[in-house]
CSV table of C-alpha atoms in Angstrom, one decimal:
chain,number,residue,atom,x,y,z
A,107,UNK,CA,0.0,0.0,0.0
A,108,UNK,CA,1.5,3.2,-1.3
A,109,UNK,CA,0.6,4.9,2.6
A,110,UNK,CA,3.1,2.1,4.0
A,111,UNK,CA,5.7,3.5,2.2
A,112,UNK,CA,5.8,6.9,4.0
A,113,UNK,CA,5.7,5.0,7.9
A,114,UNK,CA,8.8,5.6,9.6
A,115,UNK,CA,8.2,2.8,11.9
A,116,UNK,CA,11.6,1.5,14.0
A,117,UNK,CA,13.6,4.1,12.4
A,118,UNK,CA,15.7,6.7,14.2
A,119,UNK,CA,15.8,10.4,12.9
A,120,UNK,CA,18.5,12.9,14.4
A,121,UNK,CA,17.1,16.7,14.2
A,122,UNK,CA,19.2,19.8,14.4
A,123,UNK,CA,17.8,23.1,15.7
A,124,UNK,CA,14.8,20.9,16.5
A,125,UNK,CA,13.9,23.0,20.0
A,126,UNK,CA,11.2,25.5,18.1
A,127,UNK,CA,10.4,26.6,14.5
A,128,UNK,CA,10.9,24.5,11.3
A,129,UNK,CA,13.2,22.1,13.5
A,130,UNK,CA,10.4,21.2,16.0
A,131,UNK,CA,7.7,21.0,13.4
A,132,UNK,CA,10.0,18.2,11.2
A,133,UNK,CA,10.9,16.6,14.3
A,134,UNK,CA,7.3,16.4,15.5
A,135,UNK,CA,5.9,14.8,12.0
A,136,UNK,CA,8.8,12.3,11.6
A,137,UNK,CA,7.6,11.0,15.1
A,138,UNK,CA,3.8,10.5,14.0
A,139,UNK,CA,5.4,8.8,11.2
A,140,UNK,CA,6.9,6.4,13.6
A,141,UNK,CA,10.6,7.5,14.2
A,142,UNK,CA,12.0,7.9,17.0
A,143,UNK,CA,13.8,11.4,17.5
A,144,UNK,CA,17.2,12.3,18.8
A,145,UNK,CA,16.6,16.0,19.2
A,146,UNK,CA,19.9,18.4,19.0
A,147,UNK,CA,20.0,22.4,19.7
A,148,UNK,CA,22.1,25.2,21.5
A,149,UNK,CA,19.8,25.3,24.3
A,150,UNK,CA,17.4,22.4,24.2
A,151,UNK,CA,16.1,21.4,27.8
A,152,UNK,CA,17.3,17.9,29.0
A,153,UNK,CA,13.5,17.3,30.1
A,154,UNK,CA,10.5,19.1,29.0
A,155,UNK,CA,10.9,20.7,26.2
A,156,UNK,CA,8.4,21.3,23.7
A,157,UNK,CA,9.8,18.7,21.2
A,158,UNK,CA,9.5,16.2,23.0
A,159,UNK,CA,6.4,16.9,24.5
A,160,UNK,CA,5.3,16.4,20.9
A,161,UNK,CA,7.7,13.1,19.8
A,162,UNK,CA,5.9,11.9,23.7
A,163,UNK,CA,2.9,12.5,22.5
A,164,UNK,CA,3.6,10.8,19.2
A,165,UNK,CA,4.3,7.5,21.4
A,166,UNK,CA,7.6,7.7,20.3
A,167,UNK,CA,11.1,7.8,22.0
A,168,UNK,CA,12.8,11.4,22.7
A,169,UNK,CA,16.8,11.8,23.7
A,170,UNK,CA,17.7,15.6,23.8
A,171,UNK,CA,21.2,16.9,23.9
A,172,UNK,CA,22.7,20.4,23.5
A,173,UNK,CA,25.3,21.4,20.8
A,174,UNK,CA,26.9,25.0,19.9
A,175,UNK,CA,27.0,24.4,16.7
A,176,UNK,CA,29.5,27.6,16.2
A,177,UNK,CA,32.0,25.8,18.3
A,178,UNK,CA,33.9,23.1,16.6
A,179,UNK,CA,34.6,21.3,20.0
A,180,UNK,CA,31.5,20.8,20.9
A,181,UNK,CA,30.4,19.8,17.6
A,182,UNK,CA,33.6,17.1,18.3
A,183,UNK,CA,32.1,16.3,22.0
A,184,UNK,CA,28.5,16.3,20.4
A,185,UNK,CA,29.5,13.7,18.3
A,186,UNK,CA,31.4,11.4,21.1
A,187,UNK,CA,28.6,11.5,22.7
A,188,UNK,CA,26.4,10.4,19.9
A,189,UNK,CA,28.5,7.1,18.9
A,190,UNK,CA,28.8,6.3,22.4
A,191,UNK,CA,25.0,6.5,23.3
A,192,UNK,CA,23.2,5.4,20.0
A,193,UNK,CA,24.0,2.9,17.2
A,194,UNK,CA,22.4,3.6,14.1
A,195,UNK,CA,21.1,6.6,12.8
A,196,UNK,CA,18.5,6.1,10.2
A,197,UNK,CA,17.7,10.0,9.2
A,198,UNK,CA,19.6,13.2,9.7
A,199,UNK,CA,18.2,16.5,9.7
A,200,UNK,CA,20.5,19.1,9.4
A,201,UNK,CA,18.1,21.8,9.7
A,202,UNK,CA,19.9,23.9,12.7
A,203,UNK,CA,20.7,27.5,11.0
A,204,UNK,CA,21.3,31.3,11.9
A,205,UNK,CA,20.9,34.5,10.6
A,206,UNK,CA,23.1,37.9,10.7
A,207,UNK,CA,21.7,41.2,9.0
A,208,UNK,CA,23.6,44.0,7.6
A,209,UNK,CA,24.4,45.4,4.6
A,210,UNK,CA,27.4,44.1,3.0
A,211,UNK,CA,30.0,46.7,3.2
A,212,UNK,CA,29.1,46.5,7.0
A,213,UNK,CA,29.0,42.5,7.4
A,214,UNK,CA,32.0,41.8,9.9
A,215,UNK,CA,34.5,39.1,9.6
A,216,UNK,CA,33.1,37.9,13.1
A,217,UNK,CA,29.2,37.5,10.9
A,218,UNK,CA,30.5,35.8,8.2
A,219,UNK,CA,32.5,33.0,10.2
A,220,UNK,CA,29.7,32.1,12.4
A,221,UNK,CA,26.9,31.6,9.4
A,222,UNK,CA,29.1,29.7,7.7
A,223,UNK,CA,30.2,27.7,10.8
A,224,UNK,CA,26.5,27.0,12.0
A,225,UNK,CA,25.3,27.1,8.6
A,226,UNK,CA,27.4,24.9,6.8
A,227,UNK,CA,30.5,23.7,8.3
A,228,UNK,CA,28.4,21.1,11.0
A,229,UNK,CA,26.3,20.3,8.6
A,230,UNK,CA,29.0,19.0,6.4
A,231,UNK,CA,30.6,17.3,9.8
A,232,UNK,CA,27.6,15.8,10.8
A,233,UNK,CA,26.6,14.7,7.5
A,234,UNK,CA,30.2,12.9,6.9
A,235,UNK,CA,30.3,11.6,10.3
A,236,UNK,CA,27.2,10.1,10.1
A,237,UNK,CA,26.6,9.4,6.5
A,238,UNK,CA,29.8,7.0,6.6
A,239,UNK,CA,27.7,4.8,9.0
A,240,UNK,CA,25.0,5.0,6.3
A,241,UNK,CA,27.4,4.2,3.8
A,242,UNK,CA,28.6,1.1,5.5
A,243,UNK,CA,24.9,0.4,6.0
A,244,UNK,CA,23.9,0.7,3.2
A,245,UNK,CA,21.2,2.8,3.5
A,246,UNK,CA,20.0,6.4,5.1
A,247,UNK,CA,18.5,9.4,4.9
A,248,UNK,CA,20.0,13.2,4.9
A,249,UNK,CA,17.8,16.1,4.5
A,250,UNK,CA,19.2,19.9,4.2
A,251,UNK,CA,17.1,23.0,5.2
A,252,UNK,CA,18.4,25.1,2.5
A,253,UNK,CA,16.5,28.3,1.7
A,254,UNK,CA,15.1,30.6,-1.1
A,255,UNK,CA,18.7,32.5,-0.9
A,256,UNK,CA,20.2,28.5,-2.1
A,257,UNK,CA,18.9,30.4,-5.4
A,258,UNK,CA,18.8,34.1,-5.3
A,259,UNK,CA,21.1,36.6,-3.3
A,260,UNK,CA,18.8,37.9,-0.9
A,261,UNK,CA,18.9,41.4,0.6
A,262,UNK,CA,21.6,42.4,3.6
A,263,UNK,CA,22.2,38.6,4.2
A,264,UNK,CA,25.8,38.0,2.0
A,265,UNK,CA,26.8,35.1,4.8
A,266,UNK,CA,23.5,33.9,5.3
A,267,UNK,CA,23.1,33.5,1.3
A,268,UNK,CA,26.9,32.2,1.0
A,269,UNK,CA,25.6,29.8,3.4
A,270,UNK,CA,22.6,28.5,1.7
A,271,UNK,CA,24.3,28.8,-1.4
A,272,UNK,CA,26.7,25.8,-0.4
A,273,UNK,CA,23.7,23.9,1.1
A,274,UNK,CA,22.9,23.5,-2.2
A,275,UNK,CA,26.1,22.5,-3.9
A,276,UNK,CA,26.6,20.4,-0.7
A,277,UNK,CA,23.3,18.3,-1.3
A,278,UNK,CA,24.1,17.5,-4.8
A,279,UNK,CA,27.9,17.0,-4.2
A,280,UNK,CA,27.2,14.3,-1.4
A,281,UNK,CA,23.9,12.9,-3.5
A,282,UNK,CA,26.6,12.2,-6.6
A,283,UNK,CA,28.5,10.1,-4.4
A,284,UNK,CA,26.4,8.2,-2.4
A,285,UNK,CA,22.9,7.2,-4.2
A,286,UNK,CA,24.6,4.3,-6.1
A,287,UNK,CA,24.9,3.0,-2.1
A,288,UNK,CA,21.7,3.5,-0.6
A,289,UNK,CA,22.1,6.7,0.8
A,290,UNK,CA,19.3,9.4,-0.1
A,291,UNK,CA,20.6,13.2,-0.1
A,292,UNK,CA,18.2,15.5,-0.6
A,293,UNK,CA,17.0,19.0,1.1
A,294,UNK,CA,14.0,21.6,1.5
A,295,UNK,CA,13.9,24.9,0.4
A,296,UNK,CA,11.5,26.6,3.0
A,297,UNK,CA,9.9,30.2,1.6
A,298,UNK,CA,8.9,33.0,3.8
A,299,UNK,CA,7.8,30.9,6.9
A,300,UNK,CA,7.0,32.7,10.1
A,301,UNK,CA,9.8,31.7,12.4
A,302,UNK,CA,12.6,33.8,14.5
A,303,UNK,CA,14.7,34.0,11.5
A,304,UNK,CA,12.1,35.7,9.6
A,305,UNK,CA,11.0,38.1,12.5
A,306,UNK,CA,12.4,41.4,11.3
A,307,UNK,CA,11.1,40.9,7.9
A,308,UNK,CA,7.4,40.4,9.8
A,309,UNK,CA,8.1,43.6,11.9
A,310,UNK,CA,9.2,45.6,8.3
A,311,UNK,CA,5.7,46.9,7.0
A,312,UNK,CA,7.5,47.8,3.5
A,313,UNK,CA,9.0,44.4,3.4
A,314,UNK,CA,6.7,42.5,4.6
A,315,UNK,CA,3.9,43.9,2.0
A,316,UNK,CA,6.5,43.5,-0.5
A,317,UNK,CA,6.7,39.5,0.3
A,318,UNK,CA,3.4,38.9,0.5
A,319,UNK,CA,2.5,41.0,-2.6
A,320,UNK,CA,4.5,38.3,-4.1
A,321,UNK,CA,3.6,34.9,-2.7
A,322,UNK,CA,0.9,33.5,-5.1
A,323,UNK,CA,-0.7,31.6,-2.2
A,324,UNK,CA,-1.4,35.3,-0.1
A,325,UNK,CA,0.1,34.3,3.1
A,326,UNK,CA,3.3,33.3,5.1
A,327,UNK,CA,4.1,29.7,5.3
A,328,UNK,CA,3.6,28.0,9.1
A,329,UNK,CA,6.6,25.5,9.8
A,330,UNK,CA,4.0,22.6,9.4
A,331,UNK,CA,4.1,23.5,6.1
A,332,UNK,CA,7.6,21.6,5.7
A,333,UNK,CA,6.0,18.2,7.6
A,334,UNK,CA,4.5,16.4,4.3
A,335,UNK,CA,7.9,17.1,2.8
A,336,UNK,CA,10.4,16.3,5.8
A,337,UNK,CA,8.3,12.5,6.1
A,338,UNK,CA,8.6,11.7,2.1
A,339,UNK,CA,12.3,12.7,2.1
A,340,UNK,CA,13.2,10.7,5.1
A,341,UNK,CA,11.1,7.4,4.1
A,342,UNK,CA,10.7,4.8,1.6
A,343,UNK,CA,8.3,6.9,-0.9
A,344,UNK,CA,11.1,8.8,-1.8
A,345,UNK,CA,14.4,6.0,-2.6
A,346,UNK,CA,14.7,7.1,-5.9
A,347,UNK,CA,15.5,10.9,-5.3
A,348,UNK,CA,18.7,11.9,-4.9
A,349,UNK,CA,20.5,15.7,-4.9
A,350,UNK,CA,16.7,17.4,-4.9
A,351,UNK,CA,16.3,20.7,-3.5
A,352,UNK,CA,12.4,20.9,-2.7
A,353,UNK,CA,11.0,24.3,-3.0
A,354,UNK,CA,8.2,24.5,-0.2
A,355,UNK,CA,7.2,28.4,-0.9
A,356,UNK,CA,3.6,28.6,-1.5
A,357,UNK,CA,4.5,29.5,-5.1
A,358,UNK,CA,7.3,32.1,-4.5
A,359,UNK,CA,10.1,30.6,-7.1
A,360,UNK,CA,7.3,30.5,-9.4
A,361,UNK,CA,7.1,34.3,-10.3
């Protein structure tokens, strides 16, 4: 039955920047598909967050952990920690990301190294770590957030779009050599969802009009938006893509 093929069941997914946002809403649908979650952020609560409220809720298993992703050590201890305590990791969501605004002339050194640390550095880690356990598996599942900027340059954002910008080259790069073993790299391109990152654009009544004058569907995007395409990237129903970049934008990419 073609429904079976999108159930997650005895599968474990590990979510970055899972604590609120896009990364709680993917971590909350891979669970009611049957995955258990290993949940990863900067300041994820050991016990009672809301992510796992939802995985709980879900009847599925929750282990949280902290990481600063910006700091290569503890992306090192992060990952000690993770062999030591869990054997297989079936999916991996890098979808942990930040934002710095300014206009270029005026984006410091200090901006552009932590983007691209947070932004695409772990997720590169993380992915090799982990996807040579796929690899030796045999089989997996690695999903990128990239962004809108993976395809146009943005406004005030040159790290943040650098960032994105490599997401996408990194999802194809890592697709080319691992399909042929089982190993499904792919990513989603959210559009102007109402999350943190998206705040000041929200409180900007010029820019804000601006965005929505352009979205053909008339309205921000909600981070369960992403959920349909989070559970068919990380299960069965979707084994024969590789290196996709799925635009969820309510029709943005389309003007």
């Amino acid at each position: 039955m073609i429904l079976d093929q999108f159930r997650l069941d005895g599968k474990t997914a590990l979510v970055t920047g899972c604590k609120r946002g896009i990364g709680l809403a993917m971590a909350a649908g891979l669970a009611e598909a049957g995955a258990d979650i290993i949940g990863v952020s900067a300041t994820l609560e050991s016990t009672g967050s809301e992510v796992e409220k939802a995985v709980l809720a879900a009847g599925r298993k929750f282990t949280a952990y902290q990481c600063d992703f910006a700091d290569r050590e503890s992306v090192a201890d992060f990952l000690t920690t993770l062999r030591a305590n869990h054997s297989a990791i079936d999916i991996l969501v890098n979808n942990a990301g930040s934002i710095r605004r300014a206009p270029a002339a005026q984006h410091s050194d200090e901006f552009w190294d932590e983007i691209l640390e947070i932004n695409l550095r772990t997720p590169f880690i993380l992915s090799r770590e982990i996807g040579r356990d796929m690899v030796a598996r045999g089989g997996g599942k690695i999903i990128f957030t990239a962004s809108l900027l993976t395809f146009q340059g943005g406004i005030t954002v040159p790290g943040y779009t650098a960032s994105k910008g490599g997401i996408g080259q990194l999802t194809k790069a890592l697709a080319n050599e691992w399909a042929g073993q089982g190993v499904c790299v792919n990513a989603i391109a959210p559009g102007y969802i109402a999350t943190d990152n998206t705040e000041a654009l929200r409180n900007d009544p010029t820019r804000q009009q601006q965005i929505l004058a352009r979205i053909p569907a008339g309205r921000w995007g909600e981070a369960t938006d992403l959920v349909g395409a989070t559970v068919f990237l990380a299960s069965p129903a979707s084994n024969y893509v590789n290196g996709h970049i799925l635009v969820v934008d309510g029709g943005w990419m389309g003007r």
